XYZ file of N, CA and C in Angstrom:
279
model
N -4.630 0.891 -16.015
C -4.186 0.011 -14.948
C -4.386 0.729 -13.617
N -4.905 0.067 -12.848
C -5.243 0.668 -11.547
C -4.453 -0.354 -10.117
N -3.876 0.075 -9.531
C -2.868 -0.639 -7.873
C -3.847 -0.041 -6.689
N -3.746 -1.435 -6.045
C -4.283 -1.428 -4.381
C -2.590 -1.298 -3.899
N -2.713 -0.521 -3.071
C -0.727 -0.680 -2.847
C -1.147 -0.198 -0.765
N -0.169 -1.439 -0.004
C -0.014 -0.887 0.909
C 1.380 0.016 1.072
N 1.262 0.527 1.734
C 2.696 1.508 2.432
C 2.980 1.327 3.975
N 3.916 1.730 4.379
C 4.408 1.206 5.851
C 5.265 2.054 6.702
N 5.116 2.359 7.415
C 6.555 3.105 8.419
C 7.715 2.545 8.700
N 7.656 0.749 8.513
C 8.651 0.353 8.622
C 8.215 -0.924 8.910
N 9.028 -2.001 9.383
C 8.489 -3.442 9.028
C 7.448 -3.462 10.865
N 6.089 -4.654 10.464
C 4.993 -4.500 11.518
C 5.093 -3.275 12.371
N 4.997 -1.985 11.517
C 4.521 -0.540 12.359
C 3.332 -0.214 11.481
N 3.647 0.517 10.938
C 1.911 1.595 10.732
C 1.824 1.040 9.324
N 0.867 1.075 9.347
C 0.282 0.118 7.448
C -1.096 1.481 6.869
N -0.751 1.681 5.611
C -1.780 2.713 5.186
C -2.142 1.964 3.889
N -3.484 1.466 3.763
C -3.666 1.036 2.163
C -4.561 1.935 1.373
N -4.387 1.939 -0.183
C -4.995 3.285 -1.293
C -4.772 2.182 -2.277
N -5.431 3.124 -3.327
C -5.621 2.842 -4.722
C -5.322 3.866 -5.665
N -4.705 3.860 -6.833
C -4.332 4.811 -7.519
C -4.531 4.041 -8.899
N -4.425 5.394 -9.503
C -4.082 5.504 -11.184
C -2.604 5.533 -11.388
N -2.227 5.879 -10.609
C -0.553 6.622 -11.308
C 0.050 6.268 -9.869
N 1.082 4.892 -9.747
C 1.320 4.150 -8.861
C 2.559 5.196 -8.169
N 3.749 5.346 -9.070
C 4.732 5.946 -8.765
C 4.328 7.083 -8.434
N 3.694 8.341 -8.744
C 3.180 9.511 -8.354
C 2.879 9.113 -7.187
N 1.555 8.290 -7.041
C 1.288 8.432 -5.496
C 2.269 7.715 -4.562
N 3.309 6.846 -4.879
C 4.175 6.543 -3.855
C 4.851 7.512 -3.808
N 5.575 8.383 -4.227
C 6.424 9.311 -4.814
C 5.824 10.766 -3.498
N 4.503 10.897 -3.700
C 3.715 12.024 -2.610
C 4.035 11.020 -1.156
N 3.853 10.323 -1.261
C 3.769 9.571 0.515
C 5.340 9.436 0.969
N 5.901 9.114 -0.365
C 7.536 9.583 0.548
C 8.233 10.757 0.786
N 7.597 12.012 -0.059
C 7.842 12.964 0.216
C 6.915 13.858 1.192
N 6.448 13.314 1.937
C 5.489 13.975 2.462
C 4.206 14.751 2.233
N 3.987 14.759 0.623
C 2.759 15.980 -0.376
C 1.320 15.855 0.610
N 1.064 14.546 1.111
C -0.243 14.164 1.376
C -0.281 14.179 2.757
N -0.970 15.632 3.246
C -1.187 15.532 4.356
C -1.436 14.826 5.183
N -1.979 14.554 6.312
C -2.972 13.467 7.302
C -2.412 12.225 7.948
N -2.914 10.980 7.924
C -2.339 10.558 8.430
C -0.747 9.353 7.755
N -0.470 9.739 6.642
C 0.368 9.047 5.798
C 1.695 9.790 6.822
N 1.474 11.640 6.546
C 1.964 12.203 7.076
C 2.951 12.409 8.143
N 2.016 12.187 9.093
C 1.543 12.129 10.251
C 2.293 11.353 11.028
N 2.529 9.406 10.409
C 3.154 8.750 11.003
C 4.267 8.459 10.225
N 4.592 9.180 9.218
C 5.735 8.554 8.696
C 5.666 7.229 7.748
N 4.657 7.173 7.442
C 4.793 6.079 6.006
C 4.857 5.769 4.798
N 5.948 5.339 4.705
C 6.606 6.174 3.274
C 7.259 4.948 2.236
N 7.279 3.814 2.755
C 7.707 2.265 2.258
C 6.569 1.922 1.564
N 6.853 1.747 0.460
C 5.984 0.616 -0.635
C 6.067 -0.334 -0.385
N 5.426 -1.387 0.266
C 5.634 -2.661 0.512
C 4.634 -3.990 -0.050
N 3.692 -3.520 -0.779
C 2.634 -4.565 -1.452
C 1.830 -3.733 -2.414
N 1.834 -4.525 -3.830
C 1.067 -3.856 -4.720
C 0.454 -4.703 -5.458
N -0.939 -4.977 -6.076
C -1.971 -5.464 -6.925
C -2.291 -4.367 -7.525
N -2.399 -4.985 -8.812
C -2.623 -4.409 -10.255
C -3.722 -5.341 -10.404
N -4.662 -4.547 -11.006
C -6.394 -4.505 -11.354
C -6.361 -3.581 -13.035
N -7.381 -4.288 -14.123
C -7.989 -3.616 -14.943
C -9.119 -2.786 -14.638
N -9.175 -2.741 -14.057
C -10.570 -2.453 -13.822
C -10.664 -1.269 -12.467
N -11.102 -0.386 -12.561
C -11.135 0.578 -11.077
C -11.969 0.136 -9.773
N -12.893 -0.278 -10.598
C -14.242 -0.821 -9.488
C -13.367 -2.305 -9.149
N -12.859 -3.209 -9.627
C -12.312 -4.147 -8.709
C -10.882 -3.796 -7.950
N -10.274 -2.696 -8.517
C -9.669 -2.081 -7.278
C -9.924 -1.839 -6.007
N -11.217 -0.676 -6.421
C -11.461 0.045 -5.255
C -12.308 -1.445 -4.323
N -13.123 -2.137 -4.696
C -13.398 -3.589 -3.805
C -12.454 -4.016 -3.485
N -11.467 -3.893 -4.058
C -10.233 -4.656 -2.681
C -9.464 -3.986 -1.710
N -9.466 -3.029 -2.265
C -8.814 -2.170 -1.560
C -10.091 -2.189 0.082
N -10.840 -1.953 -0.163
C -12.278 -1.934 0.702
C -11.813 -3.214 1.786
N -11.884 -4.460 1.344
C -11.304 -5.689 1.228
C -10.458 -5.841 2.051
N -9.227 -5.298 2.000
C -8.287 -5.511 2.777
C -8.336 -4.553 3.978
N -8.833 -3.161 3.826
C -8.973 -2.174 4.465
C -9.748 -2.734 5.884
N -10.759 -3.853 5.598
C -11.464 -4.899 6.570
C -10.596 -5.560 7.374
N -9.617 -6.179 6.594
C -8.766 -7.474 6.974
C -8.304 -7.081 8.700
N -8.304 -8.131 9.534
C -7.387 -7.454 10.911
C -6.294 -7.508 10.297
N -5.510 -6.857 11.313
C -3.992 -6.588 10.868
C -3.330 -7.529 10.888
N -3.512 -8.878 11.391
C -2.323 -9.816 11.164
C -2.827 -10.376 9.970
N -3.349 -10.124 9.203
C -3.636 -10.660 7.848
C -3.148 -9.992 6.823
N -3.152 -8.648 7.064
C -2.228 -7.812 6.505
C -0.886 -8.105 6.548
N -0.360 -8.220 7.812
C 1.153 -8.562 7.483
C 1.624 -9.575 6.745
N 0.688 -10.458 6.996
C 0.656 -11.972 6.967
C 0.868 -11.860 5.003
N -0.380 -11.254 4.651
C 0.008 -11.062 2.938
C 1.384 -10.170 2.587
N 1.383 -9.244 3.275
C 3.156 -8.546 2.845
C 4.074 -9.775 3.455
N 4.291 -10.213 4.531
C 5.075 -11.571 4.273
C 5.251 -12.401 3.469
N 4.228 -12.410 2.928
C 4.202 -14.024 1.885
C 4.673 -13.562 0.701
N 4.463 -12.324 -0.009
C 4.671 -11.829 -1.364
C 5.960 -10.955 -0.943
N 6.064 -10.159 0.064
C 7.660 -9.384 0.685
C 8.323 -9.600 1.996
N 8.996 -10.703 2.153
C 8.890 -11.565 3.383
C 10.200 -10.529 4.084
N 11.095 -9.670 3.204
C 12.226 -8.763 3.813
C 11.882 -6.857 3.423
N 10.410 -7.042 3.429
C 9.273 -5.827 3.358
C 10.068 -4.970 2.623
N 11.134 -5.244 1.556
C 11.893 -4.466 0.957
C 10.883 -3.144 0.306
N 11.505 -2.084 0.170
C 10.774 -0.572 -0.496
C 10.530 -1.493 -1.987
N 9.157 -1.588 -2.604
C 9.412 -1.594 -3.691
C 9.031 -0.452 -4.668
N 9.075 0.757 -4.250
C 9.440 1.786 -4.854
C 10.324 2.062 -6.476
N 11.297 1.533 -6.110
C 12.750 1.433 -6.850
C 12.507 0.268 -8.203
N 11.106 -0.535 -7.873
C 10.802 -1.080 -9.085
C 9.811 -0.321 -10.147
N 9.420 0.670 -9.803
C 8.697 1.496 -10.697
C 9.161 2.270 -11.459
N 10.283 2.910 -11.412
C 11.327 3.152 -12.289
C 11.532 2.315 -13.627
């Protein structure tokens, strides 16, 4: 199973989107700070949107995908699926 997952600094501030193998690990590094640069950097550390893919290669195309999108399209999809941008962190557990 492979996740396109955005992350956030906080609700419409800084948006960082990735793809992973191991969802909780990599949210887990971005809230603790492990990953240098710019995750880092600005403080984004909220799980706020995640797609699950079989497949890596249609991951990494969306991820690509959205990485395009302007930003009010971005929010616009974490609104519609997390309209109170709650951490969903705490569901990977």
């Amino acid at each position: 199973m492979y996740h396109v997952y955005i992350m956030a600094s906080g609700r419409n501030r800084t948006l960082n989107i990735g793809v992973t193998s191991d969802l909780a690990r990599r949210a887990y590094q971005h809230r603790m700070g492990e990953i240098d640069g710019f995750t880092k950097r600005y403080g984004v550390k909220t799980l706020v949107h995640v797609e699950a893919f079989d497949w890596v290669e249609a991951a990494i195309q969306r991820e690509k995908t959205l990485k395009k999108w302007p930003r009010r399209w971005k929010l616009a999809l974490i609104e519609r699926e997390n309209p109170d941008w709650r951490d969903l962190y705490g569901d990977l557990a």
